[in-house]
Short mmCIF file of C-alpha atoms in Angstrom, two decimals:
data_model
loop_
_atom_site.label_atom_id
_atom_site.label_comp_id
_atom_site.label_asym_id
_atom_site.label_seq_id
_atom_site.Cartn_x
_atom_site.Cartn_y
_atom_site.Cartn_z
CA MET S 105 -154.79 69.41 -99.98
CA ASP S 106 -151.87 67.29 -97.89
CA PRO S 107 -153.80 64.62 -95.57
CA VAL S 108 -153.14 66.54 -92.47
CA SER S 109 -155.10 69.26 -93.73
CA ALA S 110 -157.93 67.13 -95.51
CA VAL S 111 -158.27 65.36 -92.40
CA ILE S 112 -158.19 69.06 -90.29
CA ALA S 113 -160.84 70.39 -93.12
CA PHE S 114 -163.14 67.14 -92.67
CA SER S 115 -163.20 68.05 -89.01
CA LEU S 116 -164.50 70.94 -88.66
CA ALA S 117 -167.10 70.51 -91.36
CA ALA S 118 -168.31 67.01 -89.73
CA ALA S 119 -168.62 69.12 -86.30
CA LEU S 120 -170.89 71.91 -87.63
CA LEU S 121 -173.05 68.78 -88.73
CA VAL S 122 -173.13 67.15 -86.36
CA ILE S 123 -174.19 70.08 -83.81
CA THR S 124 -176.68 71.40 -86.09
CA PRO S 125 -179.97 70.15 -84.70
CA GLY S 126 -181.91 67.59 -87.19
CA LEU S 127 -184.10 64.36 -86.95
CA ASP S 128 -180.70 62.56 -85.07
CA THR S 129 -180.76 64.87 -82.31
CA ALA S 130 -184.40 64.63 -81.79
CA LEU S 131 -184.29 61.63 -81.37
CA VAL S 132 -181.47 60.76 -79.12
CA LEU S 133 -182.95 63.71 -76.65
CA ARG S 134 -186.50 62.41 -76.82
CA THR S 135 -184.87 59.04 -76.31
CA ALA S 136 -183.12 60.05 -73.13
CA ALA S 137 -185.54 62.09 -72.04
CA VAL S 138 -188.35 59.14 -72.11
CA GLU S 139 -186.87 55.62 -72.24
CA GLY S 140 -183.19 56.63 -69.72
CA PRO S 141 -179.58 56.88 -71.57
CA ARG S 142 -178.99 53.40 -72.28
CA PRO S 143 -181.58 53.29 -74.56
CA ALA S 144 -180.94 57.13 -76.12
CA LEU S 145 -177.07 55.88 -76.49
CA GLN S 146 -178.41 52.82 -78.32
CA ALA S 147 -180.17 55.33 -80.75
CA GLY S 148 -177.41 57.41 -81.32
CA ALA S 149 -174.85 54.41 -81.84
CA GLY S 150 -177.23 53.06 -84.48
CA VAL S 151 -177.04 56.70 -85.97
CA SER S 152 -173.59 56.41 -85.99
CA ALA S 153 -173.50 52.88 -87.59
CA GLY S 154 -175.46 54.12 -90.19
CA VAL S 155 -173.36 57.25 -91.06
CA LEU S 156 -169.97 54.58 -91.36
CA LEU S 157 -171.94 52.24 -93.40
CA TRP S 158 -172.77 55.36 -95.80
CA GLY S 159 -168.83 56.13 -95.02
CA LEU S 160 -167.97 52.73 -96.55
CA ILE S 161 -170.76 52.89 -99.38
CA ALA S 162 -169.19 55.47 -100.68
CA SER S 163 -165.93 54.81 -100.09
CA LEU S 164 -166.84 52.36 -102.60
CA GLY S 165 -168.27 54.11 -105.13
CA LEU S 166 -171.84 52.26 -104.55
CA GLY S 167 -173.69 55.52 -103.46
CA ALA S 168 -172.92 56.95 -106.93
CA LEU S 169 -175.41 54.79 -107.52
CA LEU S 170 -177.82 56.99 -105.52
CA ALA S 171 -176.75 59.87 -107.95
CA VAL S 172 -177.97 58.46 -111.16
CA SER S 173 -180.29 55.85 -110.76
CA GLU S 174 -183.87 57.32 -110.17
CA THR S 175 -185.32 54.47 -109.74
CA ALA S 176 -183.28 53.72 -106.61
CA TYR S 177 -183.33 57.29 -105.48
CA MET S 178 -187.34 56.95 -105.41
CA VAL S 179 -187.12 53.75 -103.93
CA LEU S 180 -185.00 54.57 -101.18
CA LYS S 181 -187.17 57.19 -100.84
CA VAL S 182 -190.35 56.45 -99.81
CA VAL S 183 -189.71 54.16 -97.80
CA GLY S 184 -187.35 55.98 -95.56
CA SER S 185 -190.67 58.45 -95.94
CA LEU S 186 -192.81 56.15 -94.73
CA TYR S 187 -190.38 54.32 -92.20
CA LEU S 188 -190.32 58.21 -90.45
CA LEU S 189 -194.52 58.11 -90.56
CA TRP S 190 -194.55 55.43 -89.25
CA LEU S 191 -192.35 55.94 -86.16
CA GLY S 192 -193.86 59.68 -85.81
CA GLY S 193 -197.28 59.03 -85.81
CA ARG S 194 -197.09 55.51 -83.15
CA MET S 195 -195.01 58.66 -80.74
CA LEU S 196 -198.28 60.79 -81.97
CA LEU S 197 -200.72 58.28 -80.74
CA ALA S 198 -198.91 57.46 -77.70
CA ALA S 199 -199.30 61.36 -76.41
CA LEU S 200 -202.50 60.85 -77.57
CA ARG S 201 -203.73 58.40 -75.63
CA PRO S 202 -205.81 58.65 -72.73
CA GLY S 203 -204.05 58.19 -69.42
CA GLY S 204 -200.73 58.58 -71.26
CA GLY S 205 -197.24 59.07 -70.38
CA ALA S 206 -197.28 55.51 -71.47
CA GLY S 207 -195.49 56.79 -74.53
CA ALA S 208 -192.35 54.41 -74.14
CA ALA S 209 -195.19 51.64 -74.05
CA VAL S 210 -196.53 51.94 -77.38
CA VAL S 211 -192.50 53.14 -79.02
CA ALA S 212 -190.83 50.76 -77.16
CA PRO S 213 -192.00 48.63 -74.43
CA ARG S 214 -190.30 49.17 -70.83
CA ASN S 215 -189.18 45.21 -71.29
CA ALA S 216 -188.29 45.57 -74.97
CA SER S 217 -184.43 44.77 -75.25
CA ALA S 218 -182.28 48.81 -76.02
CA GLY S 219 -180.77 47.10 -78.83
CA ASN S 220 -184.50 47.85 -80.90
CA TRP S 221 -183.15 51.67 -80.35
CA PHE S 222 -180.52 51.21 -82.50
CA TRP S 223 -182.09 49.91 -85.16
CA ARG S 224 -184.76 52.62 -85.17
CA GLY S 225 -181.68 54.82 -84.88
CA LEU S 226 -179.36 52.62 -87.57
CA MET S 227 -182.79 52.81 -90.02
CA THR S 228 -183.54 55.84 -89.15
CA ASN S 229 -180.17 57.37 -90.70
CA LEU S 230 -179.92 54.53 -93.80
CA LEU S 231 -183.59 55.35 -95.34
CA ASN S 232 -182.24 58.82 -96.13
CA PRO S 233 -181.40 58.55 -99.44
CA LYS S 234 -180.33 62.43 -98.49
CA VAL S 235 -178.04 61.54 -96.53
CA GLY S 236 -176.17 58.99 -98.78
CA LEU S 237 -176.29 61.31 -101.51
CA PHE S 238 -174.58 64.03 -98.95
CA TYR S 239 -171.72 61.76 -98.30
CA VAL S 240 -171.35 60.78 -102.31
CA THR S 241 -170.83 65.00 -102.71
CA PHE S 242 -169.33 65.68 -99.53
CA LEU S 243 -166.69 62.89 -98.77
CA PRO S 244 -164.86 63.05 -102.29
CA GLN S 245 -163.61 66.73 -101.85
CA PHE S 246 -161.63 65.78 -98.52
CA VAL S 247 -159.76 62.66 -100.25
CA PRO S 248 -155.90 63.48 -100.92
CA PRO S 249 -155.40 62.53 -104.30
CA ASP S 250 -152.54 60.34 -103.32
CA MET S 251 -154.39 58.45 -100.72
CA PRO S 252 -155.82 54.86 -100.76
CA VAL S 253 -159.87 56.28 -101.49
CA VAL S 254 -161.55 53.01 -99.09
CA ALA S 255 -159.05 53.40 -96.26
CA PHE S 256 -158.80 57.49 -96.40
CA SER S 257 -162.64 57.72 -96.67
CA PHE S 258 -163.53 55.50 -94.20
CA GLY S 259 -161.30 57.02 -91.44
CA LEU S 260 -162.94 60.07 -92.47
CA ALA S 261 -166.72 58.60 -91.38
CA ALA S 262 -165.07 57.16 -87.68
CA ILE S 263 -164.74 60.87 -87.61
CA HIS S 264 -167.94 61.72 -87.92
CA VAL S 265 -168.63 58.57 -86.19
CA ALA S 266 -166.20 59.51 -83.05
CA MET S 267 -167.97 63.19 -83.04
CA GLY S 268 -171.29 62.07 -83.36
CA MET S 269 -171.36 59.73 -80.48
CA SER S 270 -169.55 62.17 -78.01
CA TRP S 271 -171.82 64.58 -79.02
CA PHE S 272 -174.74 62.32 -78.41
CA ALA S 273 -173.59 61.35 -75.20
CA LEU S 274 -173.59 64.71 -74.07
CA LEU S 275 -176.70 64.99 -75.23
CA VAL S 276 -177.84 61.99 -72.76
CA GLY S 277 -175.92 63.66 -70.25
CA ALA S 278 -177.66 66.83 -70.26
CA THR S 279 -180.98 65.22 -69.42
CA ARG S 280 -179.97 63.54 -66.23
CA PRO S 281 -180.56 66.25 -64.19
CA PHE S 282 -183.86 66.96 -65.45
CA ALA S 283 -184.60 62.92 -65.04
CA ARG S 284 -187.14 63.33 -62.51
CA VAL S 285 -189.28 66.01 -64.08
CA LEU S 286 -189.43 64.57 -67.87
CA GLN S 287 -190.49 61.10 -66.28
CA SER S 288 -193.23 63.25 -65.81
CA PRO S 289 -196.49 61.80 -67.35
CA THR S 290 -197.56 65.19 -68.89
CA VAL S 291 -193.65 66.00 -70.33
CA ARG S 292 -193.57 62.70 -71.38
CA ARG S 293 -196.70 63.04 -73.80
CA ALA S 294 -195.65 65.86 -74.72
CA LEU S 295 -191.57 64.82 -75.11
CA ASP S 296 -193.78 62.44 -77.56
CA ALA S 297 -196.11 64.56 -79.48
CA VAL S 298 -193.46 66.89 -79.89
CA THR S 299 -190.93 64.66 -81.51
CA GLY S 300 -193.62 62.84 -83.57
CA CYS S 301 -194.44 65.68 -84.86
CA VAL S 302 -191.37 66.38 -85.75
CA LEU S 303 -190.40 63.06 -87.42
CA VAL S 304 -194.18 63.08 -89.34
CA ALA S 305 -192.19 66.55 -90.41
CA PHE S 306 -189.06 64.17 -91.72
CA GLY S 307 -191.41 62.07 -93.43
CA LEU S 308 -193.35 64.42 -95.67
CA ARG S 309 -190.30 66.80 -96.64
CA LEU S 310 -188.58 63.63 -97.18
CA ALA S 311 -191.50 62.38 -99.62
CA LEU S 312 -192.76 65.51 -101.38
CA GLU S 313 -189.41 66.28 -101.57
CA ARG S 314 -188.06 67.22 -105.48
CA ARG S 315 -184.59 65.75 -105.87
CA GLY S 316 -182.15 67.97 -106.11
#
C-alpha cells in the first residue's frame, strides 16, 4: 500500500468510526444541550486529544503493553469503568434531584471553567483500554513498510482528530436552533437522565466485559 492509498483508506475507515454513535457522541451532545456550545467543544477537544495521545502511544509501541500485560489492561479497565460510573451517577443524581433542571450545577457548575469538560472528555477516552487496544491493532494496518512509523502514524491520528472535531462542531451547531427548548428544566433533567444511563451502561459493560 502506497502512502496516498493508505491515507485514503484510513480516512474512510476513520470517518465511519467518527459518525458511529457512541460514548463520545453522547457526552458531546449532552454537554451542548445542557451546558452550551463552548463546554461541548471543550469536551470534544478532550476526546480528540485522547485520540491523538493514543495514536502517539500506539506509534511508539507503548500501547502494545495493553495487548501483552493483563495487569496493565485490568488496571486501566477498572479505573475507566469507575470513572464512567462516577460521571454517569452524578448526572443521574442531578436528574433525580427535586427542583432539578440543575444538572449542570451538579455535574459542572455554571461558574466553573469550561476546561473541566476538556478533562472529562480526555479522561473518558484515555481510561478506556478498548480504545487503546483498537488503536494498537488498527493503526499499523495503514502504515506502509517504507514510511517512518511514528511520524506517519501520528499523522493518521491527526486526520482522525480533525474529522472528530469537525463532527463534534456539526453536532454542537445542530443543537443551537433548539437552545431555548433544551434549556427547559424538564428537558435538561431528561437529557441528564438519558446520558447518565448511557455512561453507567458503558461503565458496567467495560467492568464486566472479558478481554477479547
